[in-house]
Amino acid sequence: MDKEQLKAKLKELREVMKTNDDDIDSDQDLGVTQPPLTKEKISDKIIPLTKEFDQVVINNDFLSLVNTRTSKRKYTDESLKLEELAFLLWASQGVKKVIGTGRKATIRTVPSAGARHPFETYLFVNRVNGLEQGLYHYLPLEHALEFLGTIENQIQKVDAAYCGQAFFANAPVAFVWTVVPYRTEWRYTTNAQKYALLDAGHLCQNLYLASEAIGCGTCGIGAYEQPLADALLGLDSTPSAEEDNEFVVYAASVGRVEKKES
Ligand SMILES: Cc1cc2nc3c(=O)[nH]c(=O)nc-3n(C[C@H](O)[C@H](O)[C@H](O)COP(=O)(O)O)c2cc1C
């Protein structure tokens, strides 16, 4: 790509960061039935999760959590407890209530433009007590995990998809968030793409602070090979404007970190 082509590309891409004139009839305006709040479960291997976090949180001091938060990429060999993972899932995408009668929305632990919550959470698990290594999907309405299966040579494949970031592939657990853009586009059409990206920051920030609160560390991950990362979840990266289009938008590793000497 030469300099002029690059400039043209940047000009086009920067428009996503602006608010668009939204004088467009959205599917919501046109009375189209809203998309499902979450993806349906596809597995019969369901792992219920606790919401009892009293024993899990070891630091409740907000100022200290904010001050000690950094991106942490070095983890001990220790496994995470299932209750700790439950807490991290709750903090990043937990559903506190479902509102509405005809049209419904989820109110979660993180904000989202119009409460559209366009994300799905997947996990590459390596070391979590009670879970075998493999791929899991969070069911936020049930606060449960579904086991999607094992991945042959998981660590090598995750490493390749995430640009050789070995700390991510080897982490006790790696979170991957996909976006289902239509959930937000149904209401916000051409502003939805910007809103979804803004939303993504909120869920990962909660994961950062929740990890600190349980003596763990996390690192947000934006570097990955889109087709490989999507393929690992059984998704197709082909550009699409279909309602069921879903692709990876963000990820984060989590593991226990060495306690600092005081
Ligand atoms: C959107 C986003 C993407 C990131 N992607 C990566 C990544 O792929 N690999 C990585 O090692 N760190 C990644 N980071 C972490 C940043 O490098 C880190 O936040 C930054 O250096 C500031 O350090 P701090 O988080 O410790 O304050 C990412 C952070 C954000 C917010």
mmCIF file of C-alpha atoms and ligand atoms in Angstrom:
data_model
loop_
_atom_site.group_PDB
_atom_site.id
_atom_site.type_symbol
_atom_site.label_atom_id
_atom_site.label_comp_id
_atom_site.label_asym_id
_atom_site.label_seq_id
_atom_site.Cartn_x
_atom_site.Cartn_y
_atom_site.Cartn_z
ATOM 1 C CA MET A 1 0.000 0.000 0.000
ATOM 2 C CA ASP A 2 1.525 3.353 -0.983
ATOM 3 C CA LYS A 3 1.260 6.557 1.071
ATOM 4 C CA GLU A 4 -1.767 7.885 -0.829
ATOM 5 C CA GLN A 5 -3.634 4.588 -0.495
ATOM 6 C CA LEU A 6 -2.844 4.507 3.205
ATOM 7 C CA LYS A 7 -4.179 8.040 3.651
ATOM 8 C CA ALA A 8 -7.383 7.116 1.853
ATOM 9 C CA LYS A 9 -7.765 4.048 4.064
ATOM 10 C CA LEU A 10 -7.153 6.024 7.266
ATOM 11 C CA LYS A 11 -9.684 8.637 6.171
ATOM 12 C CA GLU A 12 -12.296 5.925 5.698
ATOM 13 C CA LEU A 13 -11.508 4.129 8.970
ATOM 14 C CA ARG A 14 -11.492 7.292 11.099
ATOM 15 C CA GLU A 15 -15.141 7.830 10.257
ATOM 16 C CA VAL A 16 -15.982 4.878 12.532
ATOM 17 C CA MET A 17 -14.819 6.978 15.490
ATOM 18 C CA LYS A 18 -17.321 9.744 14.690
ATOM 19 C CA THR A 19 -20.995 9.955 15.447
ATOM 20 C CA ASN A 20 -22.904 9.521 12.203
ATOM 21 C CA ASP A 21 -26.005 11.351 11.136
ATOM 22 C CA ASP A 22 -28.491 8.743 12.275
ATOM 23 C CA ASP A 23 -31.486 9.929 10.273
ATOM 24 C CA ILE A 24 -32.003 6.346 9.174
ATOM 25 C CA ASP A 25 -34.949 4.132 10.078
ATOM 26 C CA SER A 26 -33.508 1.394 12.264
ATOM 27 C CA ASP A 27 -34.988 -2.079 12.380
ATOM 28 C CA GLN A 28 -36.338 -1.116 15.799
ATOM 29 C CA ASP A 29 -38.083 1.930 14.234
ATOM 30 C CA LEU A 30 -39.487 -0.336 11.518
ATOM 31 C CA GLY A 31 -40.943 -2.703 14.114
ATOM 32 C CA VAL A 32 -38.623 -5.619 13.351
ATOM 33 C CA THR A 33 -38.517 -8.103 16.238
ATOM 34 C CA GLN A 34 -35.460 -7.538 18.389
ATOM 35 C CA PRO A 35 -32.580 -10.018 18.134
ATOM 36 C CA PRO A 36 -32.054 -12.500 20.993
ATOM 37 C CA LEU A 37 -30.375 -11.043 24.114
ATOM 38 C CA THR A 38 -27.688 -13.724 24.018
ATOM 39 C CA LYS A 39 -26.641 -16.686 21.912
ATOM 40 C CA GLU A 40 -28.495 -19.918 22.590
ATOM 41 C CA LYS A 41 -26.536 -22.671 24.308
ATOM 42 C CA ILE A 42 -25.497 -25.518 22.045
ATOM 43 C CA SER A 43 -23.913 -27.944 24.513
ATOM 44 C CA ASP A 44 -25.492 -30.208 27.107
ATOM 45 C CA LYS A 45 -22.392 -29.995 29.300
ATOM 46 C CA ILE A 46 -23.372 -27.126 31.587
ATOM 47 C CA ILE A 47 -21.304 -25.972 34.560
ATOM 48 C CA PRO A 48 -23.333 -23.826 36.989
ATOM 49 C CA LEU A 49 -21.416 -20.966 38.614
ATOM 50 C CA THR A 50 -21.708 -19.446 42.062
ATOM 51 C CA LYS A 51 -22.579 -15.835 42.879
ATOM 52 C CA GLU A 52 -21.167 -16.154 46.408
ATOM 53 C CA PHE A 53 -18.015 -14.095 46.184
ATOM 54 C CA ASP A 54 -17.292 -13.342 49.868
ATOM 55 C CA GLN A 55 -14.505 -15.936 50.040
ATOM 56 C CA VAL A 56 -13.060 -14.975 46.668
ATOM 57 C CA VAL A 57 -12.468 -11.247 46.909
ATOM 58 C CA ILE A 58 -9.352 -10.525 48.952
ATOM 59 C CA ASN A 59 -9.087 -6.811 48.257
ATOM 60 C CA ASN A 60 -12.175 -4.631 48.319
ATOM 61 C CA ASP A 61 -10.388 -1.296 48.462
ATOM 62 C CA PHE A 62 -11.269 0.565 45.288
ATOM 63 C CA LEU A 63 -8.445 3.087 45.422
ATOM 64 C CA SER A 64 -5.857 0.370 45.926
ATOM 65 C CA LEU A 65 -7.308 -1.661 43.013
ATOM 66 C CA VAL A 66 -7.133 1.337 40.706
ATOM 67 C CA ASN A 67 -3.608 2.173 41.845
ATOM 68 C CA THR A 68 -2.207 -1.358 41.501
ATOM 69 C CA ARG A 69 -3.852 -2.122 38.157
ATOM 70 C CA THR A 70 -1.365 -2.696 35.389
ATOM 71 C CA SER A 71 -1.318 -5.140 32.492
ATOM 72 C CA LYS A 72 0.148 -8.316 33.964
ATOM 73 C CA ARG A 73 1.610 -10.951 31.671
ATOM 74 C CA LYS A 74 3.526 -13.175 34.123
ATOM 75 C CA TYR A 75 1.446 -15.808 35.915
ATOM 76 C CA THR A 76 2.299 -18.495 38.458
ATOM 77 C CA ASP A 77 1.567 -22.171 37.675
ATOM 78 C CA GLU A 78 -1.296 -22.114 40.157
ATOM 79 C CA SER A 79 -4.773 -23.013 38.945
ATOM 80 C CA LEU A 80 -7.655 -20.604 39.370
ATOM 81 C CA LYS A 81 -10.547 -21.720 41.538
ATOM 82 C CA LEU A 82 -13.870 -22.133 39.751
ATOM 83 C CA GLU A 83 -15.381 -19.560 42.145
ATOM 84 C CA GLU A 84 -12.712 -17.070 41.086
ATOM 85 C CA LEU A 85 -13.532 -17.614 37.435
ATOM 86 C CA ALA A 86 -17.229 -17.224 38.288
ATOM 87 C CA PHE A 87 -16.424 -13.856 39.847
ATOM 88 C CA LEU A 88 -14.454 -12.670 36.806
ATOM 89 C CA LEU A 89 -17.270 -13.664 34.447
ATOM 90 C CA TRP A 90 -19.803 -11.972 36.697
ATOM 91 C CA ALA A 91 -17.756 -8.772 36.929
ATOM 92 C CA SER A 92 -17.222 -8.539 33.170
ATOM 93 C CA GLN A 93 -20.591 -9.660 31.744
ATOM 94 C CA GLY A 94 -22.916 -10.759 34.595
ATOM 95 C CA VAL A 95 -26.647 -10.099 34.168
ATOM 96 C CA LYS A 96 -28.151 -8.361 37.213
ATOM 97 C CA LYS A 97 -31.665 -8.297 35.788
ATOM 98 C CA VAL A 98 -33.720 -8.567 32.646
ATOM 99 C CA ILE A 99 -36.006 -5.595 32.068
ATOM 100 C CA GLY A 100 -38.980 -5.044 29.767
ATOM 101 C CA THR A 101 -41.933 -7.175 28.820
ATOM 102 C CA GLY A 102 -42.316 -7.125 25.039
ATOM 103 C CA ARG A 103 -38.915 -5.678 24.288
ATOM 104 C CA LYS A 104 -36.360 -6.975 26.707
ATOM 105 C CA ALA A 105 -32.869 -5.864 27.718
ATOM 106 C CA THR A 106 -30.248 -7.081 30.173
ATOM 107 C CA ILE A 107 -28.843 -4.867 32.904
ATOM 108 C CA ARG A 108 -25.335 -6.051 33.591
ATOM 109 C CA THR A 109 -22.303 -5.273 35.743
ATOM 110 C CA VAL A 110 -20.967 -3.145 32.859
ATOM 111 C CA PRO A 111 -22.665 -0.410 30.829
ATOM 112 C CA SER A 112 -23.538 -0.761 27.150
ATOM 113 C CA ALA A 113 -25.075 1.751 24.718
ATOM 114 C CA GLY A 114 -28.833 1.244 24.899
ATOM 115 C CA ALA A 115 -28.232 -1.842 27.074
ATOM 116 C CA ARG A 116 -27.759 -3.779 23.835
ATOM 117 C CA HIS A 117 -24.789 -5.807 25.197
ATOM 118 C CA PRO A 118 -23.566 -7.150 21.839
ATOM 119 C CA PHE A 119 -20.874 -9.499 23.224
ATOM 120 C CA GLU A 120 -20.391 -13.205 23.833
ATOM 121 C CA THR A 121 -17.642 -14.486 26.152
ATOM 122 C CA TYR A 122 -15.551 -17.549 25.305
ATOM 123 C CA LEU A 123 -12.756 -19.044 27.408
ATOM 124 C CA PHE A 124 -9.664 -21.028 26.536
ATOM 125 C CA VAL A 125 -9.151 -22.889 29.801
ATOM 126 C CA ASN A 126 -5.783 -24.374 30.729
ATOM 127 C CA ARG A 127 -5.789 -24.463 34.547
ATOM 128 C CA VAL A 128 -9.048 -23.922 36.401
ATOM 129 C CA ASN A 129 -9.989 -26.337 39.211
ATOM 130 C CA GLY A 130 -12.844 -28.594 38.165
ATOM 131 C CA LEU A 131 -12.660 -27.749 34.453
ATOM 132 C CA GLU A 132 -10.903 -29.800 31.826
ATOM 133 C CA GLN A 133 -8.707 -27.977 29.329
ATOM 134 C CA GLY A 134 -10.728 -26.712 26.361
ATOM 135 C CA LEU A 135 -13.146 -24.163 25.000
ATOM 136 C CA TYR A 136 -16.062 -22.819 27.052
ATOM 137 C CA HIS A 137 -18.843 -20.301 26.440
ATOM 138 C CA TYR A 138 -20.418 -18.154 29.166
ATOM 139 C CA LEU A 139 -24.210 -18.195 29.486
ATOM 140 C CA PRO A 140 -24.835 -14.843 31.204
ATOM 141 C CA LEU A 141 -28.593 -15.299 31.735
ATOM 142 C CA GLU A 142 -27.985 -18.547 33.637
ATOM 143 C CA HIS A 143 -24.584 -17.519 35.040
ATOM 144 C CA ALA A 144 -23.190 -20.845 33.853
ATOM 145 C CA LEU A 145 -20.573 -22.137 31.446
ATOM 146 C CA GLU A 146 -21.155 -24.528 28.591
ATOM 147 C CA PHE A 147 -18.295 -26.788 27.558
ATOM 148 C CA LEU A 148 -17.828 -26.568 23.793
ATOM 149 C CA GLY A 149 -15.081 -29.195 23.578
ATOM 150 C CA THR A 150 -11.375 -29.785 23.565
ATOM 151 C CA ILE A 151 -9.067 -28.283 20.940
ATOM 152 C CA GLU A 152 -6.227 -30.496 19.742
ATOM 153 C CA ASN A 153 -2.928 -28.695 20.446
ATOM 154 C CA GLN A 154 -4.865 -25.849 22.041
ATOM 155 C CA ILE A 155 -1.848 -23.922 23.299
ATOM 156 C CA GLN A 156 -0.043 -23.999 19.928
ATOM 157 C CA LYS A 157 -3.183 -22.997 18.017
ATOM 158 C CA VAL A 158 -4.056 -20.157 20.404
ATOM 159 C CA ASP A 159 -0.436 -18.978 20.275
ATOM 160 C CA ALA A 160 -0.547 -18.890 16.454
ATOM 161 C CA ALA A 161 -3.892 -17.063 16.352
ATOM 162 C CA TYR A 162 -2.770 -14.498 18.934
ATOM 163 C CA CYS A 163 0.478 -13.468 17.209
ATOM 164 C CA GLY A 164 2.809 -15.675 19.261
ATOM 165 C CA GLN A 165 1.790 -14.137 22.582
ATOM 166 C CA ALA A 166 2.751 -17.182 24.631
ATOM 167 C CA PHE A 167 1.627 -15.683 27.951
ATOM 168 C CA PHE A 168 -1.911 -15.525 26.544
ATOM 169 C CA ALA A 169 -1.911 -19.066 25.113
ATOM 170 C CA ASN A 170 -0.455 -20.540 28.342
ATOM 171 C CA ALA A 171 -2.477 -18.484 30.821
ATOM 172 C CA PRO A 172 -4.675 -20.424 33.274
ATOM 173 C CA VAL A 173 -7.611 -18.875 31.428
ATOM 174 C CA ALA A 174 -7.893 -16.646 28.373
ATOM 175 C CA PHE A 175 -11.057 -14.640 27.799
ATOM 176 C CA VAL A 176 -12.165 -13.967 24.220
ATOM 177 C CA TRP A 177 -15.013 -11.586 23.477
ATOM 178 C CA THR A 178 -16.890 -11.729 20.217
ATOM 179 C CA VAL A 179 -19.288 -9.063 19.000
ATOM 180 C CA VAL A 180 -22.661 -9.707 17.383
ATOM 181 C CA PRO A 181 -23.024 -6.250 15.754
ATOM 182 C CA TYR A 182 -26.708 -6.591 14.832
ATOM 183 C CA ARG A 183 -27.744 -6.548 18.490
ATOM 184 C CA THR A 184 -26.662 -2.889 18.580
ATOM 185 C CA GLU A 185 -27.340 -2.099 14.891
ATOM 186 C CA TRP A 186 -31.007 -3.104 15.380
ATOM 187 C CA ARG A 187 -31.375 0.200 17.270
ATOM 188 C CA TYR A 188 -28.376 2.349 16.273
ATOM 189 C CA THR A 189 -27.671 1.334 12.639
ATOM 190 C CA THR A 190 -24.535 3.225 11.535
ATOM 191 C CA ASN A 191 -23.505 4.356 15.035
ATOM 192 C CA ALA A 192 -23.614 0.838 16.443
ATOM 193 C CA GLN A 193 -20.073 -0.078 15.385
ATOM 194 C CA LYS A 194 -18.570 2.778 17.388
ATOM 195 C CA TYR A 195 -20.776 2.058 20.390
ATOM 196 C CA ALA A 196 -19.831 -1.626 20.423
ATOM 197 C CA LEU A 197 -16.120 -0.780 20.501
ATOM 198 C CA LEU A 198 -16.691 1.690 23.338
ATOM 199 C CA ASP A 199 -18.689 -0.977 25.190
ATOM 200 C CA ALA A 200 -15.808 -3.448 24.868
ATOM 201 C CA GLY A 201 -13.503 -1.222 26.896
ATOM 202 C CA HIS A 202 -15.888 -1.300 29.826
ATOM 203 C CA LEU A 203 -16.035 -5.061 30.114
ATOM 204 C CA CYS A 204 -12.276 -5.466 29.989
ATOM 205 C CA GLN A 205 -11.717 -2.687 32.528
ATOM 206 C CA ASN A 206 -14.000 -4.543 34.931
ATOM 207 C CA LEU A 207 -11.968 -7.687 34.290
ATOM 208 C CA TYR A 208 -8.763 -5.768 35.099
ATOM 209 C CA LEU A 209 -10.137 -4.520 38.433
ATOM 210 C CA ALA A 210 -11.832 -7.817 39.342
ATOM 211 C CA SER A 211 -8.582 -9.701 38.665
ATOM 212 C CA GLU A 212 -6.697 -7.347 40.979
ATOM 213 C CA ALA A 213 -9.346 -7.912 43.656
ATOM 214 C CA ILE A 214 -8.664 -11.684 43.726
ATOM 215 C CA GLY A 215 -4.860 -11.531 43.613
ATOM 216 C CA CYS A 216 -4.681 -12.168 39.865
ATOM 217 C CA GLY A 217 -3.583 -10.100 36.903
ATOM 218 C CA THR A 218 -4.879 -9.608 33.405
ATOM 219 C CA CYS A 219 -3.723 -8.202 30.088
ATOM 220 C CA GLY A 220 -6.074 -6.922 27.394
ATOM 221 C CA ILE A 221 -5.269 -8.324 23.948
ATOM 222 C CA GLY A 222 -5.970 -6.519 20.704
ATOM 223 C CA ALA A 223 -3.296 -8.236 18.588
ATOM 224 C CA TYR A 224 -4.551 -11.385 16.882
ATOM 225 C CA GLU A 225 -5.027 -12.863 13.411
ATOM 226 C CA GLN A 226 -8.731 -12.359 12.753
ATOM 227 C CA PRO A 227 -9.365 -15.456 10.570
ATOM 228 C CA LEU A 228 -7.421 -17.782 12.901
ATOM 229 C CA ALA A 229 -9.000 -16.363 16.072
ATOM 230 C CA ASP A 230 -12.488 -16.651 14.576
ATOM 231 C CA ALA A 231 -11.859 -20.157 13.238
ATOM 232 C CA LEU A 232 -10.837 -21.375 16.716
ATOM 233 C CA LEU A 233 -14.360 -20.491 17.882
ATOM 234 C CA GLY A 234 -15.971 -22.000 14.784
ATOM 235 C CA LEU A 235 -16.764 -18.544 13.354
ATOM 236 C CA ASP A 236 -16.375 -17.223 9.822
ATOM 237 C CA SER A 237 -14.413 -13.970 9.261
ATOM 238 C CA THR A 238 -15.915 -13.207 5.843
ATOM 239 C CA PRO A 239 -17.251 -9.600 5.788
ATOM 240 C CA SER A 240 -20.975 -9.716 6.399
ATOM 241 C CA ALA A 241 -23.970 -7.550 7.246
ATOM 242 C CA GLU A 242 -26.084 -10.537 8.305
ATOM 243 C CA GLU A 243 -27.881 -10.606 11.637
ATOM 244 C CA ASP A 244 -26.010 -13.638 12.926
ATOM 245 C CA ASN A 245 -22.556 -12.307 12.021
ATOM 246 C CA GLU A 246 -20.186 -12.735 14.984
ATOM 247 C CA PHE A 247 -16.440 -12.265 15.229
ATOM 248 C CA VAL A 248 -13.658 -11.774 17.775
ATOM 249 C CA VAL A 249 -13.226 -8.172 18.908
ATOM 250 C CA TYR A 250 -11.089 -8.318 22.078
ATOM 251 C CA ALA A 251 -9.408 -10.782 24.443
ATOM 252 C CA ALA A 252 -7.590 -10.914 27.780
ATOM 253 C CA SER A 253 -5.450 -13.398 29.691
ATOM 254 C CA VAL A 254 -5.835 -14.024 33.439
ATOM 255 C CA GLY A 255 -3.622 -15.748 35.977
ATOM 256 C CA ARG A 256 -2.408 -15.521 39.543
ATOM 257 C CA VAL A 257 0.558 -13.214 40.014
ATOM 258 C CA GLU A 258 3.391 -13.380 42.549
ATOM 259 C CA LYS A 259 2.610 -11.381 45.676
ATOM 260 C CA LYS A 260 4.782 -8.274 45.887
ATOM 261 C CA GLU A 261 7.003 -8.067 48.998
ATOM 262 C CA SER A 262 5.768 -5.203 51.133
HETATM 263 C C1 LIG B 1 -7.251 -2.320 23.377
HETATM 264 C C2 LIG B 1 -5.973 -2.869 23.986
HETATM 265 C C3 LIG B 1 -5.247 -3.821 23.296
HETATM 266 C C4 LIG B 1 -4.081 -4.348 23.865
HETATM 267 N N1 LIG B 1 -3.426 -5.357 23.221
HETATM 268 C C5 LIG B 1 -2.348 -5.916 23.786
HETATM 269 C C6 LIG B 1 -1.724 -7.035 23.175
HETATM 270 O O1 LIG B 1 -2.163 -7.559 22.154
HETATM 271 N N2 LIG B 1 -0.630 -7.548 23.799
HETATM 272 C C7 LIG B 1 -0.136 -7.033 24.966
HETATM 273 O O2 LIG B 1 0.866 -7.563 25.467
HETATM 274 N N3 LIG B 1 -0.732 -5.974 25.581
HETATM 275 C C8 LIG B 1 -1.818 -5.419 25.021
HETATM 276 N N4 LIG B 1 -2.461 -4.386 25.660
HETATM 277 C C9 LIG B 1 -1.950 -3.851 26.937
HETATM 278 C C10 LIG B 1 -1.258 -2.504 26.730
HETATM 279 O O3 LIG B 1 0.000 -2.715 26.156
HETATM 280 C C11 LIG B 1 -1.155 -1.791 28.097
HETATM 281 O O4 LIG B 1 -2.425 -1.458 28.574
HETATM 282 C C12 LIG B 1 -0.305 -0.529 27.986
HETATM 283 O O5 LIG B 1 1.039 -0.798 27.683
HETATM 284 C C13 LIG B 1 -0.356 0.297 29.274
HETATM 285 O O6 LIG B 1 0.108 -0.482 30.372
HETATM 286 P P1 LIG B 1 -0.775 -0.772 31.667
HETATM 287 O O7 LIG B 1 -2.035 -1.496 31.213
HETATM 288 O O8 LIG B 1 0.093 -1.655 32.516
HETATM 289 O O9 LIG B 1 -1.109 0.527 32.296
HETATM 290 C C14 LIG B 1 -3.625 -3.864 25.120
HETATM 291 C C15 LIG B 1 -4.376 -2.906 25.792
HETATM 292 C C16 LIG B 1 -5.538 -2.421 25.265
HETATM 293 C C17 LIG B 1 -6.369 -1.428 26.049
#
